[in-house]
Coordinates of C-alpha atoms in Angstrom, one line a residue:
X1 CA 48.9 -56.1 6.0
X2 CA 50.6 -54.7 3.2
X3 CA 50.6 -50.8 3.2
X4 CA 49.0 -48.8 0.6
X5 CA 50.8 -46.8 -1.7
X6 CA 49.7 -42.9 -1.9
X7 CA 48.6 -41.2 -4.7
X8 CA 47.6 -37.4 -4.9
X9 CA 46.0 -35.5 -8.0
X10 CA 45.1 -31.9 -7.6
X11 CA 42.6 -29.8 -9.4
X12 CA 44.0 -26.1 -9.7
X13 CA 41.9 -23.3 -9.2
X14 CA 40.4 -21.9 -12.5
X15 CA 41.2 -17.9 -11.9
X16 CA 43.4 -16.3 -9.3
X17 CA 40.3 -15.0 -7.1
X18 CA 38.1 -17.6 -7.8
X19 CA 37.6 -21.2 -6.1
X20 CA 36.2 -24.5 -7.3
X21 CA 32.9 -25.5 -6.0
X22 CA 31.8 -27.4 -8.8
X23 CA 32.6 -31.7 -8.1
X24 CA 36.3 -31.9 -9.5
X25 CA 34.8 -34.3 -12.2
X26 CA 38.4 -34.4 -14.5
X27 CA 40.6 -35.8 -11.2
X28 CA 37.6 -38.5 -10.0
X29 CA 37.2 -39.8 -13.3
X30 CA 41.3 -40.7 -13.7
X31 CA 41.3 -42.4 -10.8
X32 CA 38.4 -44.7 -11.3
X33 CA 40.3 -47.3 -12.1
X34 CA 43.2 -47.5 -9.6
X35 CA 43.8 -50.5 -7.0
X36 CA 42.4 -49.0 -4.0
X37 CA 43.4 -51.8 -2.1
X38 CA 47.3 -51.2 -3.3
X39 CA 46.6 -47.5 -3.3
X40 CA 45.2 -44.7 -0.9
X41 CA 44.4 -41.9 -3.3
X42 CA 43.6 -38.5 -2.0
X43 CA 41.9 -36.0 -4.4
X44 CA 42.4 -32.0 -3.5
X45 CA 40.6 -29.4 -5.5
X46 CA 41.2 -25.8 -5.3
X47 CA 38.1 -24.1 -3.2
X48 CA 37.5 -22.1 -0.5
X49 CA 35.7 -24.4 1.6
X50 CA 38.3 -26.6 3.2
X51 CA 42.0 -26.0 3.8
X52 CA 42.8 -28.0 1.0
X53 CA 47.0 -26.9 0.8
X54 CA 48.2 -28.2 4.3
X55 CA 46.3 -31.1 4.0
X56 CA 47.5 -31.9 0.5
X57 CA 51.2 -30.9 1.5
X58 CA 51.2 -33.4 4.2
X59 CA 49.9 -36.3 2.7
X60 CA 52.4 -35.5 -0.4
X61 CA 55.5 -36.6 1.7
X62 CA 55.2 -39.7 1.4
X63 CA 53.1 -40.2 -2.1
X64 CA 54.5 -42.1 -5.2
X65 CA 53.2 -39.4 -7.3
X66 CA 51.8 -35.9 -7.8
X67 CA 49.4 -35.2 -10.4
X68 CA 47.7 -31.7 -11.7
X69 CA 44.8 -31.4 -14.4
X70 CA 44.4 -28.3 -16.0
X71 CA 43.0 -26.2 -18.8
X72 CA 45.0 -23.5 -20.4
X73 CA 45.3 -20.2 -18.5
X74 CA 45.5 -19.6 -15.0
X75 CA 45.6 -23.2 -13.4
X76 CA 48.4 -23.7 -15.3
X77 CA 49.9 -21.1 -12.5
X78 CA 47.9 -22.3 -9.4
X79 CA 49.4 -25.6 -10.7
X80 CA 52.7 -24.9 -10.7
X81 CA 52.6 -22.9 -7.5
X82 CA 51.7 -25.8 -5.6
X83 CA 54.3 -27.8 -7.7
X84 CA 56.8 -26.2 -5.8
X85 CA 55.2 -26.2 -2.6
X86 CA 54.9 -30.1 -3.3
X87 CA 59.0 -30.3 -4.5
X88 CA 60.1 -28.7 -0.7
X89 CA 58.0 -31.4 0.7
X90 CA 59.6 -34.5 -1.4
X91 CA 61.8 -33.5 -3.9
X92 CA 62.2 -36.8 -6.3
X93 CA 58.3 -36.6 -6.2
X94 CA 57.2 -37.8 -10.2
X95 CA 55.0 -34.6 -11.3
X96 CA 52.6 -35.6 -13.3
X97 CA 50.3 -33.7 -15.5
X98 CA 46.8 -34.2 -17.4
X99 CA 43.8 -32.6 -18.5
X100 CA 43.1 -30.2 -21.8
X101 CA 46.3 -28.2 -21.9
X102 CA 49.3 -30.9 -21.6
X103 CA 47.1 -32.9 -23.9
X104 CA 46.9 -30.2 -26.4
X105 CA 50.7 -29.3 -25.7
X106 CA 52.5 -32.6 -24.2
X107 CA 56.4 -31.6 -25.7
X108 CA 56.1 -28.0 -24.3
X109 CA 54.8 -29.4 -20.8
X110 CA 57.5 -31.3 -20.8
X111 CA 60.1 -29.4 -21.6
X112 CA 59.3 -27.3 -18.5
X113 CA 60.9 -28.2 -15.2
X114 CA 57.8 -28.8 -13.5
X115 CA 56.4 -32.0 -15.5
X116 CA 58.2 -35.1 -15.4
X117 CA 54.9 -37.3 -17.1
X118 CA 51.9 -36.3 -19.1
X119 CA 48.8 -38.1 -19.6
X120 CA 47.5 -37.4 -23.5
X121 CA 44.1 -37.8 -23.6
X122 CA 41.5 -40.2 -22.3
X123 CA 43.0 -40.6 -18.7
X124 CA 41.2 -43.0 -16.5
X125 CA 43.0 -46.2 -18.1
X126 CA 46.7 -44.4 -18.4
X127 CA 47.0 -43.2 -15.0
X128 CA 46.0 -46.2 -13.1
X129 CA 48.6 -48.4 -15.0
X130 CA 50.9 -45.4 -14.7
X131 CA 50.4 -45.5 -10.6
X132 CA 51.4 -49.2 -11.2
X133 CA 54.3 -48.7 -12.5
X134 CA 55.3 -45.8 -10.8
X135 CA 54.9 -47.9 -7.4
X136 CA 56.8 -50.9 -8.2
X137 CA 59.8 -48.9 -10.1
X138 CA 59.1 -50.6 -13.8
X139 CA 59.9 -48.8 -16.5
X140 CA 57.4 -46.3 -18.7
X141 CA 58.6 -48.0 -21.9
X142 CA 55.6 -49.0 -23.9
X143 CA 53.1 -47.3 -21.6
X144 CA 50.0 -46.3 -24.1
X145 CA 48.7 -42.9 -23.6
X146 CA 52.0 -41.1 -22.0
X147 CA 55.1 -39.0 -23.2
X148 CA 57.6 -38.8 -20.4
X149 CA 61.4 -37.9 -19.3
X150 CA 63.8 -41.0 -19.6
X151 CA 67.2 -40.5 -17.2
X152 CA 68.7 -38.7 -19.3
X153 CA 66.0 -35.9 -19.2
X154 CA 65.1 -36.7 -23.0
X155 CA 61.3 -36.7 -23.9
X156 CA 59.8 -40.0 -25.3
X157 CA 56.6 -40.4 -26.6
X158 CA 54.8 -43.6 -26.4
X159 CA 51.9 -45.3 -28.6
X160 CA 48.5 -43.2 -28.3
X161 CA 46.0 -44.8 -26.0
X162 CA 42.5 -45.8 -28.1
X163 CA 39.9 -44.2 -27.2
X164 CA 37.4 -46.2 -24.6
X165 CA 33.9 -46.8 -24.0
X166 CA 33.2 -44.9 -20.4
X167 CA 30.7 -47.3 -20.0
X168 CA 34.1 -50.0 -19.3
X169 CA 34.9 -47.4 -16.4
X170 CA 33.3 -47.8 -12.6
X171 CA 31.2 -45.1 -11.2
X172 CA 33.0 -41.7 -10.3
X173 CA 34.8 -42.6 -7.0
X174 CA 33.2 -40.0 -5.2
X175 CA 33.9 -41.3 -1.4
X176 CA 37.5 -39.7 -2.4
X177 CA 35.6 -36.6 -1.5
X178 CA 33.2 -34.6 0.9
X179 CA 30.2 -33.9 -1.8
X180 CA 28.7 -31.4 0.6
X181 CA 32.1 -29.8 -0.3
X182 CA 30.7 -29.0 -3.9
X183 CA 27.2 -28.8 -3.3
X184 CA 26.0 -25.1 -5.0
X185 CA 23.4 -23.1 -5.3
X186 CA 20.8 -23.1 -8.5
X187 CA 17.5 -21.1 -7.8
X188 CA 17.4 -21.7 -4.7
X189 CA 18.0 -25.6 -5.3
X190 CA 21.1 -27.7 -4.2
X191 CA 23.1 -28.1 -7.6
X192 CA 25.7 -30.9 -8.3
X193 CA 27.8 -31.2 -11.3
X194 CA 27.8 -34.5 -13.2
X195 CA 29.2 -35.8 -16.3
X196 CA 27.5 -38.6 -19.0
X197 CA 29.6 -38.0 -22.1
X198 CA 33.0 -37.8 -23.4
X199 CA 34.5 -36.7 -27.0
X200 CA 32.9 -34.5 -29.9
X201 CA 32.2 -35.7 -33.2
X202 CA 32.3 -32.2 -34.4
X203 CA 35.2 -30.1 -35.5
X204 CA 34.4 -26.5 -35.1
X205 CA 37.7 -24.5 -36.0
X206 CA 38.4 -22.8 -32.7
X207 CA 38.0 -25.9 -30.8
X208 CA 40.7 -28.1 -29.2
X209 CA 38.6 -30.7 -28.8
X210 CA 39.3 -32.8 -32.2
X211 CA 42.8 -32.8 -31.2
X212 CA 42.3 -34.6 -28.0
X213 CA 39.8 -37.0 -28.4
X214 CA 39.7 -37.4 -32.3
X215 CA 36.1 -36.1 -33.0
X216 CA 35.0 -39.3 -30.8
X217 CA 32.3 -39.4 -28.6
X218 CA 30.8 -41.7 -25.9
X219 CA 28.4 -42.1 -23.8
X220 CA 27.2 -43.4 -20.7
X221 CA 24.2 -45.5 -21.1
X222 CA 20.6 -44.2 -19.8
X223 CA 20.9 -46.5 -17.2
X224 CA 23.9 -46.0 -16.1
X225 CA 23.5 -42.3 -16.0
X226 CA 19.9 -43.0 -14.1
X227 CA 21.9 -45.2 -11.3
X228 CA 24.5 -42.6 -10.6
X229 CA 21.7 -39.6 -10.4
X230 CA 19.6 -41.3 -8.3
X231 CA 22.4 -42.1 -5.4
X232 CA 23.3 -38.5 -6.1
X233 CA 20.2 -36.5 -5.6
X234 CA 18.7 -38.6 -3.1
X235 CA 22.0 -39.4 -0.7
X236 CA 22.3 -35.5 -1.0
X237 CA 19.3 -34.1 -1.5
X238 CA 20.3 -32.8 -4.9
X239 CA 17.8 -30.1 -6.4
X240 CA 19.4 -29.7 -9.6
X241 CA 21.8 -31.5 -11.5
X242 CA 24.4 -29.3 -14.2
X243 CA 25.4 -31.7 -16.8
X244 CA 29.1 -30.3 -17.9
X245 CA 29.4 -33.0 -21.4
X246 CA 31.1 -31.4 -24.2
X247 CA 27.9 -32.3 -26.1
X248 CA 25.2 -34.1 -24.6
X249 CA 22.7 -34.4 -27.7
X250 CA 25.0 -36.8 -29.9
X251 CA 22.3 -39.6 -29.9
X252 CA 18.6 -38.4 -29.6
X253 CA 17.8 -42.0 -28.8
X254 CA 20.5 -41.9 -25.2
X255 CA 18.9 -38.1 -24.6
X256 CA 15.1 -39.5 -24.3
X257 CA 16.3 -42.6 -22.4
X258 CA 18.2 -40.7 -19.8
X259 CA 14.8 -38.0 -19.8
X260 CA 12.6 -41.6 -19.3
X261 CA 15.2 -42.9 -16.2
X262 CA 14.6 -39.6 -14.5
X263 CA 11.1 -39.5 -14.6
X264 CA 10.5 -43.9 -14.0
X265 CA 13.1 -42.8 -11.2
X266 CA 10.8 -40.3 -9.7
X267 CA 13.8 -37.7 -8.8
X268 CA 12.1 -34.4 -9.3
X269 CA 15.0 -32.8 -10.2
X270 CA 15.5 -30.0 -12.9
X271 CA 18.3 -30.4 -14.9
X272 CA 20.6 -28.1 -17.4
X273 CA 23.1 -25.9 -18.7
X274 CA 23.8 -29.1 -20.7
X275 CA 25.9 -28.6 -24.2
X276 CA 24.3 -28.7 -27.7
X277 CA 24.3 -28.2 -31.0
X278 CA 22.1 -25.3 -33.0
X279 CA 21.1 -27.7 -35.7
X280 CA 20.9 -31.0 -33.7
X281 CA 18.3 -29.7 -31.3
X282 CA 16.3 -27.7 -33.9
X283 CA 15.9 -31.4 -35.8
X284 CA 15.2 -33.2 -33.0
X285 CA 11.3 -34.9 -32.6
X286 CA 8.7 -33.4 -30.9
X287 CA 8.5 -36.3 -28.6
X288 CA 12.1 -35.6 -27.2
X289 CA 11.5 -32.0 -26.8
X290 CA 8.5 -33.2 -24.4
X291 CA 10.4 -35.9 -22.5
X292 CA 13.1 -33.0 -22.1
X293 CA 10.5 -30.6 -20.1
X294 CA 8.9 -33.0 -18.6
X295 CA 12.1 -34.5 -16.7
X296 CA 13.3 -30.9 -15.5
X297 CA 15.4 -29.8 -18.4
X298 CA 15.8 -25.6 -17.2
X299 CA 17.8 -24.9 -19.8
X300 CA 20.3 -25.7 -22.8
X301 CA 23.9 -24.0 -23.2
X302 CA 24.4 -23.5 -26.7
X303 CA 27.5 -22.3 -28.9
X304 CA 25.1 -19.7 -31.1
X305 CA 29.2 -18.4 -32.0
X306 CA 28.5 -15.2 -33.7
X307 CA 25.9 -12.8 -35.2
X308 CA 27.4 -13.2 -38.9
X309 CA 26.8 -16.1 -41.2
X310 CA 30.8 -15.7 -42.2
X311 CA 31.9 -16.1 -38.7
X312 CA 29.8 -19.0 -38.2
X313 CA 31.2 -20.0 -41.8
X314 CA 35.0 -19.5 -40.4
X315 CA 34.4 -21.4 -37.8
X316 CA 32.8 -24.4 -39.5
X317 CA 29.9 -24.6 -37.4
X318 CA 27.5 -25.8 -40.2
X319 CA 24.1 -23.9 -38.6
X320 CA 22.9 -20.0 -40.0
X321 CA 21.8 -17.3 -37.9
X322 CA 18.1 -17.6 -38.8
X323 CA 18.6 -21.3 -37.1
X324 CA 19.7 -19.9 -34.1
X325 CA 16.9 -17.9 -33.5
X326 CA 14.4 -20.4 -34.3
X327 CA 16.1 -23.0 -31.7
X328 CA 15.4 -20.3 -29.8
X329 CA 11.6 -19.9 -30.5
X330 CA 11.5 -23.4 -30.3
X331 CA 12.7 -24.2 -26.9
X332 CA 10.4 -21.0 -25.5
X333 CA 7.4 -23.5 -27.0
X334 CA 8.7 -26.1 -24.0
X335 CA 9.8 -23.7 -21.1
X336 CA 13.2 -24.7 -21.7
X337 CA 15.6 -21.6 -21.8
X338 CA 18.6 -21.4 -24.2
X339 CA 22.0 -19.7 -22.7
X340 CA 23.6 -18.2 -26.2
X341 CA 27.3 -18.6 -25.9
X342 CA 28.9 -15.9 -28.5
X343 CA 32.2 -14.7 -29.1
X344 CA 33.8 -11.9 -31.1
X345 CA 37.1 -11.3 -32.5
X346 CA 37.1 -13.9 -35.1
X347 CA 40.2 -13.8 -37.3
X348 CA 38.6 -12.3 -40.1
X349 CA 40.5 -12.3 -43.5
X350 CA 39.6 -9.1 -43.8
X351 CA 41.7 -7.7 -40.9
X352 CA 44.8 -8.7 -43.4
X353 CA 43.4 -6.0 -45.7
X354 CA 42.4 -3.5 -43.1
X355 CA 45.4 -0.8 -43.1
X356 CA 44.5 1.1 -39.5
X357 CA 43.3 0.6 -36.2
X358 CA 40.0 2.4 -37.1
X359 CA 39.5 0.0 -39.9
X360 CA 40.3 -3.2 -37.6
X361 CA 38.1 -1.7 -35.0
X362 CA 35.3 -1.1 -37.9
X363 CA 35.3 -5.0 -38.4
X364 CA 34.8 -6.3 -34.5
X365 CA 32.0 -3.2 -34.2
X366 CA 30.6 -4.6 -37.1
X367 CA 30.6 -8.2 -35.2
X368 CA 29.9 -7.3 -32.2
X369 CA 26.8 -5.2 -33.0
X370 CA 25.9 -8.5 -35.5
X371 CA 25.6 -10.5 -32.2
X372 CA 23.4 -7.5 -30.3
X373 CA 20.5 -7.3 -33.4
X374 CA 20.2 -11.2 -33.3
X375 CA 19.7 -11.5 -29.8
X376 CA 17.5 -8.6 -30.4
X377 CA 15.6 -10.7 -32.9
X378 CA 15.7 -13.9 -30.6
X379 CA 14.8 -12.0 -27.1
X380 CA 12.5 -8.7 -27.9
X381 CA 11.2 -8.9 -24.8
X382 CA 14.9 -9.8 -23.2
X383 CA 13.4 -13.2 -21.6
X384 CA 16.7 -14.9 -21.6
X385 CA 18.1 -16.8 -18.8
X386 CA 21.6 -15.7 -19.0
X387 CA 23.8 -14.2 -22.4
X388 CA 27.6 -15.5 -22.6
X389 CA 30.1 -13.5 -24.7
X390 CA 33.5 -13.8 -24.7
X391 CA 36.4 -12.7 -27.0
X392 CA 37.7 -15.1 -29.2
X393 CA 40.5 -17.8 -27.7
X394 CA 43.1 -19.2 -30.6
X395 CA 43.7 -22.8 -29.1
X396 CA 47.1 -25.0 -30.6
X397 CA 45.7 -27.8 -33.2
X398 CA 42.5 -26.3 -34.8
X399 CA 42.6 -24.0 -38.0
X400 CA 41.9 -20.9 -36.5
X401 CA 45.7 -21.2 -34.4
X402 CA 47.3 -20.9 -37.4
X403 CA 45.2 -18.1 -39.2
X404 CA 45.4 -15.9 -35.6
X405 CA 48.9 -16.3 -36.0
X406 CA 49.1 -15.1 -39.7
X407 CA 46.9 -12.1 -38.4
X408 CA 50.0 -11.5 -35.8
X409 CA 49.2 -13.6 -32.6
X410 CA 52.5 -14.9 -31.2
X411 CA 51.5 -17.5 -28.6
X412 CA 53.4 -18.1 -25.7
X413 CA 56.2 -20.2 -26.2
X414 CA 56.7 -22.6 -22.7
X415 CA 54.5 -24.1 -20.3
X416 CA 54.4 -20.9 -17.7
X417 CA 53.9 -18.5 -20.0
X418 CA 50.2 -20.0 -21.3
X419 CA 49.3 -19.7 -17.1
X420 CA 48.7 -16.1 -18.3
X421 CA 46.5 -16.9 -21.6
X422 CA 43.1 -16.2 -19.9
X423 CA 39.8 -16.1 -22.2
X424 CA 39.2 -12.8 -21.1
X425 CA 42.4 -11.0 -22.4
X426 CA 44.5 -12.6 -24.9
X427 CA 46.2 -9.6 -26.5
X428 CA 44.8 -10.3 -29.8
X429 CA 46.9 -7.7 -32.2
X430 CA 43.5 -7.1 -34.2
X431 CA 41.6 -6.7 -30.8
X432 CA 41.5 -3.1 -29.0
X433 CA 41.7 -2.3 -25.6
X434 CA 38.2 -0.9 -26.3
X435 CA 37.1 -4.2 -27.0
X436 CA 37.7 -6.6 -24.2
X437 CA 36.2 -3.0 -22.4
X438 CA 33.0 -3.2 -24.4
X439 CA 32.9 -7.2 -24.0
X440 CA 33.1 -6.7 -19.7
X441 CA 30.4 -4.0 -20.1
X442 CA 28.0 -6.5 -22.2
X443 CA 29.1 -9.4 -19.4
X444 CA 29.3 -8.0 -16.2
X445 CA 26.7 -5.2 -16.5
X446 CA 24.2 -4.9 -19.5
X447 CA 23.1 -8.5 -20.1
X448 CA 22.8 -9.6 -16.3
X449 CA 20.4 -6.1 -15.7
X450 CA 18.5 -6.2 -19.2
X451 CA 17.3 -9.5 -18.4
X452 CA 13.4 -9.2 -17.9
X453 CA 14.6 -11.6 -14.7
X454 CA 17.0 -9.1 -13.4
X455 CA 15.2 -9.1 -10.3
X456 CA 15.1 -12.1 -9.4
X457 CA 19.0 -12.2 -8.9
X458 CA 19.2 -9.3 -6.8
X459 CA 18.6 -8.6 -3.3
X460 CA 15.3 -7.0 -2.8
X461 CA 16.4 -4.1 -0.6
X462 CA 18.6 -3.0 -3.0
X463 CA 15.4 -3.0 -5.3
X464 CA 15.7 1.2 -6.5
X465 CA 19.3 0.6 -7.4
X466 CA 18.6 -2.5 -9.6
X467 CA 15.7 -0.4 -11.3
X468 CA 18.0 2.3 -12.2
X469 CA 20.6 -0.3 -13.4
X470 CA 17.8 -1.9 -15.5
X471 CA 16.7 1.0 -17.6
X472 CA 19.9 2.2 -18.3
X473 CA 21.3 -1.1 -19.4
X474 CA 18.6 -1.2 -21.2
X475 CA 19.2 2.1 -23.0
X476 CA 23.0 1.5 -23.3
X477 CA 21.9 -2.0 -25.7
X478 CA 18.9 -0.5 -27.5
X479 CA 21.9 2.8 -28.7
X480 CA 24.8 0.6 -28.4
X481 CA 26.1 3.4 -26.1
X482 CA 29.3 2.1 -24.2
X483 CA 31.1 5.4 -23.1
X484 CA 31.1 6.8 -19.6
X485 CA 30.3 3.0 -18.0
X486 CA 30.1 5.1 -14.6
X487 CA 27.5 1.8 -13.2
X488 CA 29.8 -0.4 -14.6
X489 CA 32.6 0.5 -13.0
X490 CA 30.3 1.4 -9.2
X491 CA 28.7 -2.3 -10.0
X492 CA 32.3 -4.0 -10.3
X493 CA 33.7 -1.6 -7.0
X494 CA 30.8 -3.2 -5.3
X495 CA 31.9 -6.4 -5.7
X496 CA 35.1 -6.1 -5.1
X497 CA 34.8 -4.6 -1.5
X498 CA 31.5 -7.8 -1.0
X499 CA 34.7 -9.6 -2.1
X500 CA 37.0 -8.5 0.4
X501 CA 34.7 -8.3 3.2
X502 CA 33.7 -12.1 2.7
X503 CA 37.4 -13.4 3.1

């Protein structure tokens, strides 16, 4: 019996004291289509719940490759960390590296000591002829989908990959894990993380996504996607399933097929925090609206963007504020909650005119209290599930790159440097300090205890506390008062120590 050939890929940790326990969807999917009778494949992700590292280390001795997937910021770190970890252990190891940030940034990977390969794009395809080759020593010439180092450490680029149908790809190879590994919590339900999409038709300016997959999309069919939840949730006893698609609402016709598969499949699931599109859902039929509530959709993660109709015009999201709030309304009519992801910072033309710091600042208080009076106007009573805001991110290859750097951004110029380019503080020269402060308040403190459901997240013997944290959130959005943040700051101590005491 010929023995296998080992392959390890690694899923960094997303923040330095956070852990994965979401199903590391980005490493199963690229190696869906290696040769698991030439290859034993072992997938590591970064949580808390298993000593991944010495168990990774040891089965990296004697691998044919090492490969990392990761999104800008700090994985890029956790990445590299375990890079050298994985070097001490077999030095002439091929380091490989995929996901959103070498795809974005493939010749400034490379030039960094730690990446010998990266995958561009659409991995599943590329990496299992690149484990091929890798195995039997053949050369990388001609390899679709890769840029590489040749011998003489010179960077080569080969042909782009096309872009393929998922539905040509096997189901996630989940065996290569413990699923009770990633199992969360969601209400009280057992939540599991699944996938039925890839690609964007859309190009919103801030958004990388256009450069990687080319404003295509695909997606699984109904069917498909009914098979794979069904030997989820019952081998599992899955409760609620998060779908993490980039945008899951491309075809209404695939959204009320999947809805129909549920229900004919009798899983009795709820189901959410699923991607869309302001103006997609808002047109969408009455009909799928009731398929949608009656299969378990919770709730609908949606890029509302910003509070101003020129930021939403910068950003080429083709919707208005007014259609915002009406999506809104309209999912309220079907129990369906919408989770408003915002953002502010937005590289203004007018910050090239503004001539102080007190006029900059005038121009993100003016945005940032444009997003607080239309989520007045969309939750009076503050019935929202949950509120997202964070401060604007300028990714390589969409316009807003280049105008942040007209406006003075000087992005980071190597691989390591980008480990510390974290969506929560970016340095922004237009952005204060006072800011990113106001932006943790909002996060962290007044939109979780303004929520009419604040309760319902807290523990109950703490009830007097959360009260008191209630009303004064409550007064701090109603006056936009963000001075003195005296609970903020007891509220984040809290957690820290609950942090500590749970290692």
């Amino acid at each position: 019996m010929v023995e296998k050939k080992k392959v390890v890929v690694f899923l960094p940790k997303p923040h330095k004291h956070d852990y994965h326990h979401a199903m590391p969807l980005s490493v199963l999917s690229t190696t869906s289509l290696i040769d698991r009778s030439k290859f034993d494949v072992q997938v590591f992700s970064a949580t808390d719940r298993y000593d991944f590292e010495s168990r990774l280390l040891k089965h990296a001795k004697d691998a044919v490759c090492f490969s990392v997937s990761c999104l800008t910021g700090y994985q890029i770190q956790n990445a590299i960390d375990m890079i050298q970890k994985v070097r001490k252990a077999n030095p002439k190891l091929p380091i490989i590296w995929g996901g959103w940030h070498a795809s974005i940034l493939p010749q400034q990977t490379l030039e960094s000591k730690y990446a010998d390969i990266v995958v561009i794009g659409q991995g599943e395809r590329t990496f299992a002829e690149l484990t091929e080759r890798l195995a039997s020593g053949k050369s990388l010439r001609g390899l679709q989908g890769i840029a590489y180092k040749d011998q003489n450490k010179k960077i080569v680029f080969n042909k782009p990959r096309p872009f393929e149908d998922p539905n040509n790809f096997p189901p996630l190879p989940v065996d290569l894990i413990n699923v009770e590994d990633f199992i969360d919590d969601r209400d009280e339900l057992r939540e599991l993380v699944y996938i039925t999409s890839q690609g964007c038709p859309f190009d919103c300016g801030f958004c990388a996504e256009p450069l990687v997959f080319k404003r295509m999309w695909k997606g699984l069919s109904a069917k498909r996607v009914g098979e794979d939840l069904q030997k989820l949730v019952k081998k599992h006893d899955v409760g609620f399933v998060t779908f993490s698609d980039d945008n899951f609402f491309v075809s209404e016709k695939r959204v009320q097929e999947i809805c129909k598969e549920i229900i004919k499949r009798n899983l009795n699931i709820k189901w959410g925090r699923v991607n869309g599109r302001t103006r997609q859902l808002i047109n969408m039929k009455k009909e799928t609206w009731e398929l949608m509530r009656k299969s378990g959709c919770a709730d609908i993660l949606v890029g509302a963007e910003s509070g101003m109709q020129e930021g939403l015009d910068l950003i080429n999201k083709m919707t208005s504020i007014e259609d915002t709030v009406k999506l809104i309304e309209l999912a309220r009519e079907y129990d369906i909650e919408i989770t408003p992801s915002l953002m502010v910072g937005l590289p203004f033309p007018s910050y090239k005119q503004a001539k102080s710091e007190a006029e900059r600042n005038a121009i993100t208080e003016k945005e940032l209290n444009a997003i607080l009076d239309m989520l007045d106007q969309a939750y009076p009573t503050k019935d929202y599930f949950e509120v997202l805001l964070f401060v604007f991110t300028p990714y390589p290859g969409n316009p807003l790159f280049q105008k942040s750097i007209d406006l003075g951004f000087k992005p980071p110029k190597k691989l390591e440097e980008w480990a510390f380019f974290d969506i929560e503080q970016q340095n922004l020269p237009w952005i204060s300090d006072e800011l990113y402060g106001k932006v943790q308040q909002l996060m962290d403190f007044i939109f979780p205890y303004s929520c009419n459901k604040y309760l319902q997240r807290h523990a109950k013997g703490l009830k007097p506390i959360h009260w008191i944290f209630h009303k004064t959130a409550l007064f701090r959005w109603k006056h936009r008062f963000f001075a003195f943040p005296i609970e903020h700051k007891l509220l984040m101590l809290f957690r820290n120590v609950r942090s500590i005491l749970r290692r």
